[in-house]
Tab-separated table of C-alpha atoms and ligand atoms in Angstrom:
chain	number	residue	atom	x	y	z
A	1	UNK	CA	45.999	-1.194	113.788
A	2	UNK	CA	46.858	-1.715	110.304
A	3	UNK	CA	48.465	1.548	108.559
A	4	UNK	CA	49.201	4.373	110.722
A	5	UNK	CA	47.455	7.104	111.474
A	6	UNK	CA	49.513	10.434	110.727
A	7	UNK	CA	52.498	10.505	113.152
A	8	UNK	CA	51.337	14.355	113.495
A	9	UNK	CA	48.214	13.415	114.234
A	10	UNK	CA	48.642	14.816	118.044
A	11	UNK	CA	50.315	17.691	116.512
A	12	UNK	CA	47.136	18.807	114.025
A	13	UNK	CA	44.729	17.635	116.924
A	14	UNK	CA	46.740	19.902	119.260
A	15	UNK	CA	47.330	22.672	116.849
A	16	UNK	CA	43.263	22.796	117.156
A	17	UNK	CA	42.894	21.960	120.181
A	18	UNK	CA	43.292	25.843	121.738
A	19	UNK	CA	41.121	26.699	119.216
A	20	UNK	CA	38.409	24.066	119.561
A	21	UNK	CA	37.292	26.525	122.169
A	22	UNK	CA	35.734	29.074	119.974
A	23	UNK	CA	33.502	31.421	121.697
A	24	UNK	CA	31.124	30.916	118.562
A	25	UNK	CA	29.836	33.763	119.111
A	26	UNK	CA	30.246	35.286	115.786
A	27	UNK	CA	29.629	31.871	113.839
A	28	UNK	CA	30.511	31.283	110.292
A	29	UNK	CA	28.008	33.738	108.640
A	30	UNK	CA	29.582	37.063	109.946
A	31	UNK	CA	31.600	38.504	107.388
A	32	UNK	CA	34.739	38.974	107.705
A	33	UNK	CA	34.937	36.213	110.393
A	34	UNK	CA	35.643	38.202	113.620
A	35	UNK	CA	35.535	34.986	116.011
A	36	UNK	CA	37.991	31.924	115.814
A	37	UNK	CA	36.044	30.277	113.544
A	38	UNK	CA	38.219	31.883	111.266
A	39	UNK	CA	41.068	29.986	112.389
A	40	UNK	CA	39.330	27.050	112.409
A	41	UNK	CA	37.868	27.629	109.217
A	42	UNK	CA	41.761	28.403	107.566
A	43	UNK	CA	42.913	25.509	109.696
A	44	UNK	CA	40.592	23.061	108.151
A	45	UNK	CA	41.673	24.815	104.036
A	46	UNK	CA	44.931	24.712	104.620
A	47	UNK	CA	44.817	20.596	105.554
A	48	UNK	CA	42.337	19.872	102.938
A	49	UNK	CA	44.995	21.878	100.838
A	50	UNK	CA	47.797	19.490	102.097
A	51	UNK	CA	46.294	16.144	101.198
A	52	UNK	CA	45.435	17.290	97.698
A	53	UNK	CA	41.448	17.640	98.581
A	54	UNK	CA	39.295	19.574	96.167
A	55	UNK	CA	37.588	22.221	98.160
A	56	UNK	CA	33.831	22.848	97.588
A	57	UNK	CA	31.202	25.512	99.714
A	58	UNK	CA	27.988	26.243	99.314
A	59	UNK	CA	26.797	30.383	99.632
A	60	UNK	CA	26.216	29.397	103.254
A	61	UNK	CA	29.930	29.051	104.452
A	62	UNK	CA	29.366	24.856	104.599
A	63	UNK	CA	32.532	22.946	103.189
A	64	UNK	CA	33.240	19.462	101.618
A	65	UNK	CA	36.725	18.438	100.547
A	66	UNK	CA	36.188	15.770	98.351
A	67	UNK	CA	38.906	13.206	97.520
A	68	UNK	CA	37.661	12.614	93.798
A	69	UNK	CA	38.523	8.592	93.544
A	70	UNK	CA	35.840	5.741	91.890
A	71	UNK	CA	32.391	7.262	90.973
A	72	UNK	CA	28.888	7.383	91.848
A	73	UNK	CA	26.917	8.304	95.082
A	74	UNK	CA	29.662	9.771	97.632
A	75	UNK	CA	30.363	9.028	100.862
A	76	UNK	CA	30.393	11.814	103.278
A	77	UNK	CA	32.203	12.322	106.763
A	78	UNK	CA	32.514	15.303	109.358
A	79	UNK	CA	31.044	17.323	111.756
A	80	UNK	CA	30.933	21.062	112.943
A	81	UNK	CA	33.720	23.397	114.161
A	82	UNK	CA	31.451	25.642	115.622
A	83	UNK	CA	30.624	25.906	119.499
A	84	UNK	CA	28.684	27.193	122.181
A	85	UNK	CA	29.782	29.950	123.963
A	86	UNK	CA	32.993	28.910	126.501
A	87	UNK	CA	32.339	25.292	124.877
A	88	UNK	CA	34.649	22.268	124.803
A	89	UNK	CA	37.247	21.671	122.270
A	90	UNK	CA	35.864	18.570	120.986
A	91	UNK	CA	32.028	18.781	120.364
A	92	UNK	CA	32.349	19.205	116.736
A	93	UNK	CA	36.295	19.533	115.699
A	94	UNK	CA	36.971	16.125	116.605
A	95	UNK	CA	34.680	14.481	113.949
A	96	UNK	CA	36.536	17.101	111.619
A	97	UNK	CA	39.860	16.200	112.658
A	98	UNK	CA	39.247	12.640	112.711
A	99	UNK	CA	37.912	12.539	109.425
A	100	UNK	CA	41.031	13.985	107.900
A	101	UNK	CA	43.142	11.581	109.960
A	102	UNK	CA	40.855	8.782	108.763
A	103	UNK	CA	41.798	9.873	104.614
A	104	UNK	CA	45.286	9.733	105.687
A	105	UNK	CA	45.273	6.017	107.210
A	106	UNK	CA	43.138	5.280	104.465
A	107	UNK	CA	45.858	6.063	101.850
A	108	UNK	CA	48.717	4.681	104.186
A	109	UNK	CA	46.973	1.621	103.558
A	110	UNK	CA	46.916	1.791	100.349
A	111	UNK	CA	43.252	1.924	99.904
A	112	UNK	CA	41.355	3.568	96.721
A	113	UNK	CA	37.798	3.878	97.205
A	114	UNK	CA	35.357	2.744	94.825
A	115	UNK	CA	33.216	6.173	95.025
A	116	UNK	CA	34.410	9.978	96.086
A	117	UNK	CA	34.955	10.801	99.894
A	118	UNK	CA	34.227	14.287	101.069
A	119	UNK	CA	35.056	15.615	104.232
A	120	UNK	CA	32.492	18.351	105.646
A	121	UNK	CA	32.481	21.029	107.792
A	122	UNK	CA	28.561	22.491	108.464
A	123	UNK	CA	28.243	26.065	109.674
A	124	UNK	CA	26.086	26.623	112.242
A	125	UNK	CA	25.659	23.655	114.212
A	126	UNK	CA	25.114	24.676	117.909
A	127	UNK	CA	22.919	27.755	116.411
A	128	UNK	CA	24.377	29.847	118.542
A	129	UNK	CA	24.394	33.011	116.376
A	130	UNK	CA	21.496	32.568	114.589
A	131	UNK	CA	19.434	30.547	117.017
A	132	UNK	CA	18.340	27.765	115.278
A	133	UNK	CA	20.479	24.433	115.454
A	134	UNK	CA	22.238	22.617	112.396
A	135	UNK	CA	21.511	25.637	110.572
A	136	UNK	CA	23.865	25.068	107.808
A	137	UNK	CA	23.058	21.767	107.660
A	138	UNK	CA	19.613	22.540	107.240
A	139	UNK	CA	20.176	24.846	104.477
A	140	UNK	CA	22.171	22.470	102.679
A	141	UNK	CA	19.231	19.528	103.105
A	142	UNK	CA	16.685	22.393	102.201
A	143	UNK	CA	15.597	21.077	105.639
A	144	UNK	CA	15.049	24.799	106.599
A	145	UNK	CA	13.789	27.102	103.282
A	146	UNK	CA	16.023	29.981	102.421
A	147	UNK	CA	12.959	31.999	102.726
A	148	UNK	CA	12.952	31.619	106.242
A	149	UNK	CA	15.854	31.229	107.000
A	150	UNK	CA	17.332	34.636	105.697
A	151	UNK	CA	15.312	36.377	108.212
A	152	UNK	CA	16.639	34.751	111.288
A	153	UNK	CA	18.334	37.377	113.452
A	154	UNK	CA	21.666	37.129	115.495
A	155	UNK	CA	21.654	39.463	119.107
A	156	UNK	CA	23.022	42.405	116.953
A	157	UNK	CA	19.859	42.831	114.607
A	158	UNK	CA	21.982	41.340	112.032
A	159	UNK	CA	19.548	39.075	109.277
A	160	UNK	CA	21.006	35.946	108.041
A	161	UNK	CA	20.158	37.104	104.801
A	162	UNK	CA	22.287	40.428	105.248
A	163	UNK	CA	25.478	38.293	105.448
A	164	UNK	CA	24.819	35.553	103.009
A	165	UNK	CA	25.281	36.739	99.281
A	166	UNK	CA	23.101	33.264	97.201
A	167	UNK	CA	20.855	31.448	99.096
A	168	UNK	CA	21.432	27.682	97.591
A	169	UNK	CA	23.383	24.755	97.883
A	170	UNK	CA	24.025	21.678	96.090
A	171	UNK	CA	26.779	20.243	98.257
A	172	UNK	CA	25.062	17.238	99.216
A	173	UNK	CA	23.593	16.228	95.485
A	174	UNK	CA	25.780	13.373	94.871
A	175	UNK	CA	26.095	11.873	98.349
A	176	UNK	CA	24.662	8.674	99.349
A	177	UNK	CA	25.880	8.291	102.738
A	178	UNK	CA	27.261	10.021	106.039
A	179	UNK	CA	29.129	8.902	108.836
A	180	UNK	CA	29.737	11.550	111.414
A	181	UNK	CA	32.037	10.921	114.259
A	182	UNK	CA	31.885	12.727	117.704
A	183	UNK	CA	32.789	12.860	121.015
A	184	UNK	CA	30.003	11.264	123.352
A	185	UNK	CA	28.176	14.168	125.042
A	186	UNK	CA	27.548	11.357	128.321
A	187	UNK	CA	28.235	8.847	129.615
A	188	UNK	CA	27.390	5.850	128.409
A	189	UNK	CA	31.034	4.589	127.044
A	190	UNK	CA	32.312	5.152	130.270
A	191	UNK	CA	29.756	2.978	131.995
A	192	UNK	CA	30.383	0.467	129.829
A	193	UNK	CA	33.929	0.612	129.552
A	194	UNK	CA	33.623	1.124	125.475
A	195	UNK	CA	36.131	3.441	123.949
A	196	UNK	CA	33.719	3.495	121.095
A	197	UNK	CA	30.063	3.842	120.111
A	198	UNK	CA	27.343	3.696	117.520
A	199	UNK	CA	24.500	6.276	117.585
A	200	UNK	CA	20.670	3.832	117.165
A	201	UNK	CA	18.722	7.536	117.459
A	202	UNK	CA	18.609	11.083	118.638
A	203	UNK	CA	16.012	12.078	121.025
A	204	UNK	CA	13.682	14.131	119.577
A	205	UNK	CA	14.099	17.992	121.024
A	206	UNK	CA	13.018	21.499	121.158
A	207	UNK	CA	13.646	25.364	122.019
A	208	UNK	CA	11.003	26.827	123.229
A	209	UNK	CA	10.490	31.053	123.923
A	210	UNK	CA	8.894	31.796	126.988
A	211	UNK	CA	8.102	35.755	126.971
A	212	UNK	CA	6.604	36.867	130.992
A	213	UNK	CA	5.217	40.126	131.032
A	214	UNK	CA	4.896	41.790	134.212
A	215	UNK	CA	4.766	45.554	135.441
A	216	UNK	CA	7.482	47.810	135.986
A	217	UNK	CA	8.010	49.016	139.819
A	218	UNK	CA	10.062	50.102	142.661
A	219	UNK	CA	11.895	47.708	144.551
A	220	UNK	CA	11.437	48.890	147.389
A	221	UNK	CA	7.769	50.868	147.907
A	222	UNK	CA	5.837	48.737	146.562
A	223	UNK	CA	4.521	46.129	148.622
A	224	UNK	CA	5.329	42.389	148.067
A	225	UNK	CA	1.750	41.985	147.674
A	226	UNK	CA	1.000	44.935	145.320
A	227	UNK	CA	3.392	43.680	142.355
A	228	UNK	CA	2.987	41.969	139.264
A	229	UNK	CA	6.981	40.248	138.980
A	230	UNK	CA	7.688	38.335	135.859
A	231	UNK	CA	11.034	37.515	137.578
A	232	UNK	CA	8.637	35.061	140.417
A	233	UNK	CA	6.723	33.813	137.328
A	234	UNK	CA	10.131	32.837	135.362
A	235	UNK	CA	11.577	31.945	138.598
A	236	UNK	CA	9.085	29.109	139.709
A	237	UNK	CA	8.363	28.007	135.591
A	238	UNK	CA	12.149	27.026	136.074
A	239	UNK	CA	11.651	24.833	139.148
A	240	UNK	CA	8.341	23.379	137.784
A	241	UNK	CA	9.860	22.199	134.434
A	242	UNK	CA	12.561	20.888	136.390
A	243	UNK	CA	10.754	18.945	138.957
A	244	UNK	CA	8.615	17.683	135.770
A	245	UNK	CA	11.792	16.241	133.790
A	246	UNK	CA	12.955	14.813	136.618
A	247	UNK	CA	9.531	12.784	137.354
A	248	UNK	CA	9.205	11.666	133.622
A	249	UNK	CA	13.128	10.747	132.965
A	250	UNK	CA	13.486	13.732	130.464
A	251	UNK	CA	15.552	16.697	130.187
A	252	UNK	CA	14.492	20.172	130.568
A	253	UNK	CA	17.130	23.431	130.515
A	254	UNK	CA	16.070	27.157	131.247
A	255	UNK	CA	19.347	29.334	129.455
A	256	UNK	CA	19.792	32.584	127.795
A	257	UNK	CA	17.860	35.026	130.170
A	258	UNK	CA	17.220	38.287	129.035
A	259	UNK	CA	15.403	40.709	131.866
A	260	UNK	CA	13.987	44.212	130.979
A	261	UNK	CA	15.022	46.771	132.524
A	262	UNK	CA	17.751	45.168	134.309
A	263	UNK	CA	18.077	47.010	137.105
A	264	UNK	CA	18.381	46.347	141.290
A	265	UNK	CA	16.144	48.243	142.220
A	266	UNK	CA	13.585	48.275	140.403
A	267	UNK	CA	10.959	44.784	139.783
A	268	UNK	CA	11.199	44.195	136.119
A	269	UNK	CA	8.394	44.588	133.410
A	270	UNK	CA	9.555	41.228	131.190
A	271	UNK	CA	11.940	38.087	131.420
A	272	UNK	CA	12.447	36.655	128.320
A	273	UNK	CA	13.927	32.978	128.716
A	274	UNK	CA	14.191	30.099	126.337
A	275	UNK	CA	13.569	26.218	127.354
A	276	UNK	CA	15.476	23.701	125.676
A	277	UNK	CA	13.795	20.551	125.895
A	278	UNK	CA	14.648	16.577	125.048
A	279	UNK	CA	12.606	13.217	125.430
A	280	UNK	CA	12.753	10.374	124.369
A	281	UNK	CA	9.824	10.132	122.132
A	282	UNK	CA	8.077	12.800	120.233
A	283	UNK	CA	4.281	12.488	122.298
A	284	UNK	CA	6.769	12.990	125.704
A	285	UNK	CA	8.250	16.085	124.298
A	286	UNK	CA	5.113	17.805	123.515
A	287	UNK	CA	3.648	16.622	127.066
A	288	UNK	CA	6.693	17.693	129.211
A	289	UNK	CA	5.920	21.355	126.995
A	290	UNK	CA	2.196	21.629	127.628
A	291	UNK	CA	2.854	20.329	131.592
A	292	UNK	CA	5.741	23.090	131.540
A	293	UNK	CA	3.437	25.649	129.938
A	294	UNK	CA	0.303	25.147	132.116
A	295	UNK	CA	2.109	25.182	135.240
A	296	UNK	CA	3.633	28.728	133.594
A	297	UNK	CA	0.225	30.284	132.870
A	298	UNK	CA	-1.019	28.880	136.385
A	299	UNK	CA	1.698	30.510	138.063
A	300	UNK	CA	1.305	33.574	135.640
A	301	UNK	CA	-2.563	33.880	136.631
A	302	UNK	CA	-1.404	34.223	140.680
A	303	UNK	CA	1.088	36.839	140.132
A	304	UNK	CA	-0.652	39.095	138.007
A	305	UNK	CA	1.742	38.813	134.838
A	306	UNK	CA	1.153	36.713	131.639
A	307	UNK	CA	3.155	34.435	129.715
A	308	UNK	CA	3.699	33.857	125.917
A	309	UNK	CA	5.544	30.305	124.727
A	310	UNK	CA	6.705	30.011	121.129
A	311	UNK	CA	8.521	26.912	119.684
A	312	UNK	CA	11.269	28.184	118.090
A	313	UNK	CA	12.621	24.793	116.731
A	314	UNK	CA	11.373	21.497	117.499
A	315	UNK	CA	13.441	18.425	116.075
A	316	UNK	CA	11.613	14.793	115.702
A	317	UNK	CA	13.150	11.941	116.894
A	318	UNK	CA	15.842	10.440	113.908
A	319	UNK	CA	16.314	6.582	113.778
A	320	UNK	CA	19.307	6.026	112.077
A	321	UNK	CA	19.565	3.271	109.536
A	322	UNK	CA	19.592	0.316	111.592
A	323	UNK	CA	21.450	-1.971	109.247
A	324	UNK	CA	24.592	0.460	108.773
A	325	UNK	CA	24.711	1.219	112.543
A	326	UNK	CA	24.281	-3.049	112.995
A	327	UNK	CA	27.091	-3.486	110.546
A	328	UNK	CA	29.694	-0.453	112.159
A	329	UNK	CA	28.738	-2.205	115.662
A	330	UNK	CA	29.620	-5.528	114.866
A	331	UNK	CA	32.925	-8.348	115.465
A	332	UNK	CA	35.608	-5.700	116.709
A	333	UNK	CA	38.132	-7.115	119.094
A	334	UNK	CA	36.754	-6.838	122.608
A	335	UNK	CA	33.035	-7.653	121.127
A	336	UNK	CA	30.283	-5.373	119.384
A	337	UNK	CA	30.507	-1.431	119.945
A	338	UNK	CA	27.900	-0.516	121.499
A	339	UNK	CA	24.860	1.106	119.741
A	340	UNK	CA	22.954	4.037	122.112
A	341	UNK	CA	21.178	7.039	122.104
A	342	UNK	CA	22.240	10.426	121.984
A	343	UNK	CA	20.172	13.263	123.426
A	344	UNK	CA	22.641	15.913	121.563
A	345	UNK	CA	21.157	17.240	118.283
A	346	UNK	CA	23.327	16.631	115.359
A	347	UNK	CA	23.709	17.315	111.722
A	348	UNK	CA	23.678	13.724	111.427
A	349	UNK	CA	20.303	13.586	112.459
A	350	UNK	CA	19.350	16.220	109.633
A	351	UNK	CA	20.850	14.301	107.102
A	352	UNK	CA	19.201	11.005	108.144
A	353	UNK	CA	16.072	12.740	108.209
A	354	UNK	CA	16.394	14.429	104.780
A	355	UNK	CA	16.647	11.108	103.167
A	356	UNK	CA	20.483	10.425	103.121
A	357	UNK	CA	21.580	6.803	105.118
A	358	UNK	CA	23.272	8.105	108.017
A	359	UNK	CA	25.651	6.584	111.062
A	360	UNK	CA	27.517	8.143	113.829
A	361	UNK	CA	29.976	7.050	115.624
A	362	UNK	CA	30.698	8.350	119.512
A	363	UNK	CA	34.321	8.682	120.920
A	364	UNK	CA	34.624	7.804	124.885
A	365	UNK	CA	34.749	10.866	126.822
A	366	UNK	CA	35.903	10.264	130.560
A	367	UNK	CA	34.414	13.238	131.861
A	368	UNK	CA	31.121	12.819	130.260
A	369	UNK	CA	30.446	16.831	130.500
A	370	UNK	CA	30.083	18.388	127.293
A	371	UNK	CA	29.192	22.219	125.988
A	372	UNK	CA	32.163	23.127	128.984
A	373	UNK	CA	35.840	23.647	128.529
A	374	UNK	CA	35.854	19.951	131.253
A	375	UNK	CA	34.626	17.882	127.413
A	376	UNK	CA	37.737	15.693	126.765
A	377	UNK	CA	38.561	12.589	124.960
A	378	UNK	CA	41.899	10.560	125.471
A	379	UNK	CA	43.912	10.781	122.352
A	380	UNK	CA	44.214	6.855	122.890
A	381	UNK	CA	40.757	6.519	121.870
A	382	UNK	CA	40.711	9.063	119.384
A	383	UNK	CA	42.858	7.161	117.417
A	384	UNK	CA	41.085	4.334	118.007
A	385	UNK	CA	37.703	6.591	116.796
A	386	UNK	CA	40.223	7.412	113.792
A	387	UNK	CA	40.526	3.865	112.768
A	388	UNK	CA	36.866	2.905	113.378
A	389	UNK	CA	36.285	5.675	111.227
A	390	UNK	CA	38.717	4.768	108.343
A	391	UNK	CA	37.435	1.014	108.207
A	392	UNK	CA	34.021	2.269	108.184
A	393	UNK	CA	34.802	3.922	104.830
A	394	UNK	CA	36.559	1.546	104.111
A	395	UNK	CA	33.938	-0.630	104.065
A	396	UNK	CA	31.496	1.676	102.130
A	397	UNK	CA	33.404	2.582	99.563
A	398	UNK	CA	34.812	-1.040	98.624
B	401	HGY	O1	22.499	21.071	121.418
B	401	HGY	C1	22.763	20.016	120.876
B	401	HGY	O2	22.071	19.053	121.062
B	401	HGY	C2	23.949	19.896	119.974
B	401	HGY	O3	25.116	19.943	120.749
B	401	HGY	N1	23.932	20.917	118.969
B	402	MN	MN1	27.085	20.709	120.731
B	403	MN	MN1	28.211	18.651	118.024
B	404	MN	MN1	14.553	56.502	142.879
């Protein structure tokens, strides 16, 4: 590989690597940052500070440092440093780290792009303050309105809009592509023995509120036949939508229970469970949620409780541009990349969809878990990720 990639490149990656596991629970938008994000977040200022990068954010807490070289539309690379709670350390920091790396083996090599090349960081991603995925993102494509937005609540009662002084963006005006790099949530590299990949789509996926009402009783007079348990109700929706993902090849999760009164001994009056859902077309994903809904109400009707379902935040299927991800995949030594799905939302996919030519490229991860501390990538091949990355913008900036 042509150029090096910084010799501390193991030393920044590893300097974030502790890190990488932020609980996320506070997420970028509470002020002051009480969660590591704020590391993170200084982490990422201080290297954009080091390589001379102009820093630029938006009133939602998203970043670009641009390097201000050539003119006209920019080209944009990043990802997230945000996390699910007791996530991995590379969902998300590695496309940031990378990206940096990727400026600096750019300039080792002596290149000087034709047209700027900002380095993002979007708040928000895994939504797992505010609930809604790529929420930064979103903001900053005007994919989600501010209007809405601002009243999104976090578990405290907090509003978005209590800890977000603005309400507009214009980070993305000038930029006329993105190339996000991340660390295979899967997998597919493994299987085929590719240390890297390029993203064709993303599975089109939801979150979906499922709200059982029941009625409050003792657990232990009342008779198994006399109650009306949302617990049984939530219990067997579970087992349905699983059985029905497995039949139909799609992916259905039950996460974040919340159960009123949570007591033992006493059967509960609600259980209040989201259902995050993923197909791989748009008609299977509202099929598998009406199959997973009927069976609910059915179930509902013989125990004597009811059920509510709201979709929280349902995200079409994005095609990336099929050219761009053609040209990344192609003549590398060893043969083509290859180009596959992902079933992982990503801001990628909000970008492509708001207009702006988008690629991604995926890292091999030999554990093929992700959203777990287990997530890992071999710093072999994020180097070779790092030097994808840099010929790729290379390429689009000649
Ligand atoms: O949940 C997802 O698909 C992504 O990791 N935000
Ligand atoms: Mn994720
Ligand atoms: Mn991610
Ligand atoms: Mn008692």
């Amino acid at each position: 590989m042509e150029g090096t990639v910084p010799d501390d490149f193991e030393l920044m990656w590893g300097d974030l690597r502790p890190l990488g596991r932020s609980a996320s629970s506070g997420g970028y938008f509470r002020q002051p940052f009480t969660s590591p994000e704020r590391e993170l977040v200084a982490w990422f200022l201080e290297q954009a500070e080091a390589r001379g990068l102009r820093v630029e954010s938006d009133d939602f807490g998203n970043i670009v440092a641009w390097w201000d070289t050539g003119s006209g539309p920019a080209v944009l690379t990043g990802s997230h440093l945000d996390s699910v709670l007791d996530g991995g350390a590379y969902d998300g920091p590695l496309g940031v780290v990378s990206a940096l790396a990727a400026v600096d083996l750019m300039r080792s090599r002596g290149v000087v792009p034709s047209r700027p090349v900002g380095v993002s960081v979007f708040v928000e991603e895994e939504g797992s303050r505010f609930g809604l995925a790529c929420l930064g993102s979103r903001l900053a494509t005007g994919a989600t309105s501010w209007e809405t937005a601002r009243e999104l609540q976090d578990r405290d009662g907090v509003r978005l809009g209590d800890v977000v002084v603005g309400g507009s963006s214009s980070l993305l005006a000038d930029v006329g592509t993105f190339v996000e790099l991340h660390v295979e949530q899967g997998r597919d590299l493994v299987d085929r023995g590719a240390a890297i990949g390029v993203a064709s789509e993303i599975w089109p996926h939801g979150r979906y509120r499922f709200d059982f009402t029941g009625s409050a009783n003792h657990a232990g007079t009342t008779r198994m036949e006399d109650r009306q348990d949302p617990m049984l109700t939530y219990a067997m929706t579970a087992l349905a939508a699983n059985k029905q993902a497995r039949l139909a090849g799609q992916r259905a999760t039950f996460g974040r229970v919340a159960v009123e009164p949570n007591g033992t001994n006493a059967v509960p009056s609600r259980v209040t469970a989201w259902m995050d859902a993923r197909c791989a077309t748009d008609a299977g994903l509202s099929d598998l949620v009406e199959a997973v809904t009927r069976q609910a109400t059915d179930r509902a009707d013989r125990d004597g409780t009811t059920v509510e379902v709201t979709a929280e935040s349902v995200s079409a299927s994005v095609a990336f541009d099929s050219s761009l991800a053609a040209a990344l995949a192609a003549d590398h030594e060893g043969g083509d990349w290859p180009v596959i799905a992902t079933q992982a939302g990503h801001d990628a996919g909000i970008l492509s969809a708001a207009g702006i030519p988008t690629a991604m490229l995926f890292v091999r991860n030999p554990s093929g878990v992700s959203h777990s501390p287990a997530e890992h990538a071999e710093i072999a091949d994020c180097l070779v990720g790092v030097s994808a990355l840099a010929d790729t913008l290379e390429r689009l900036t000649r």
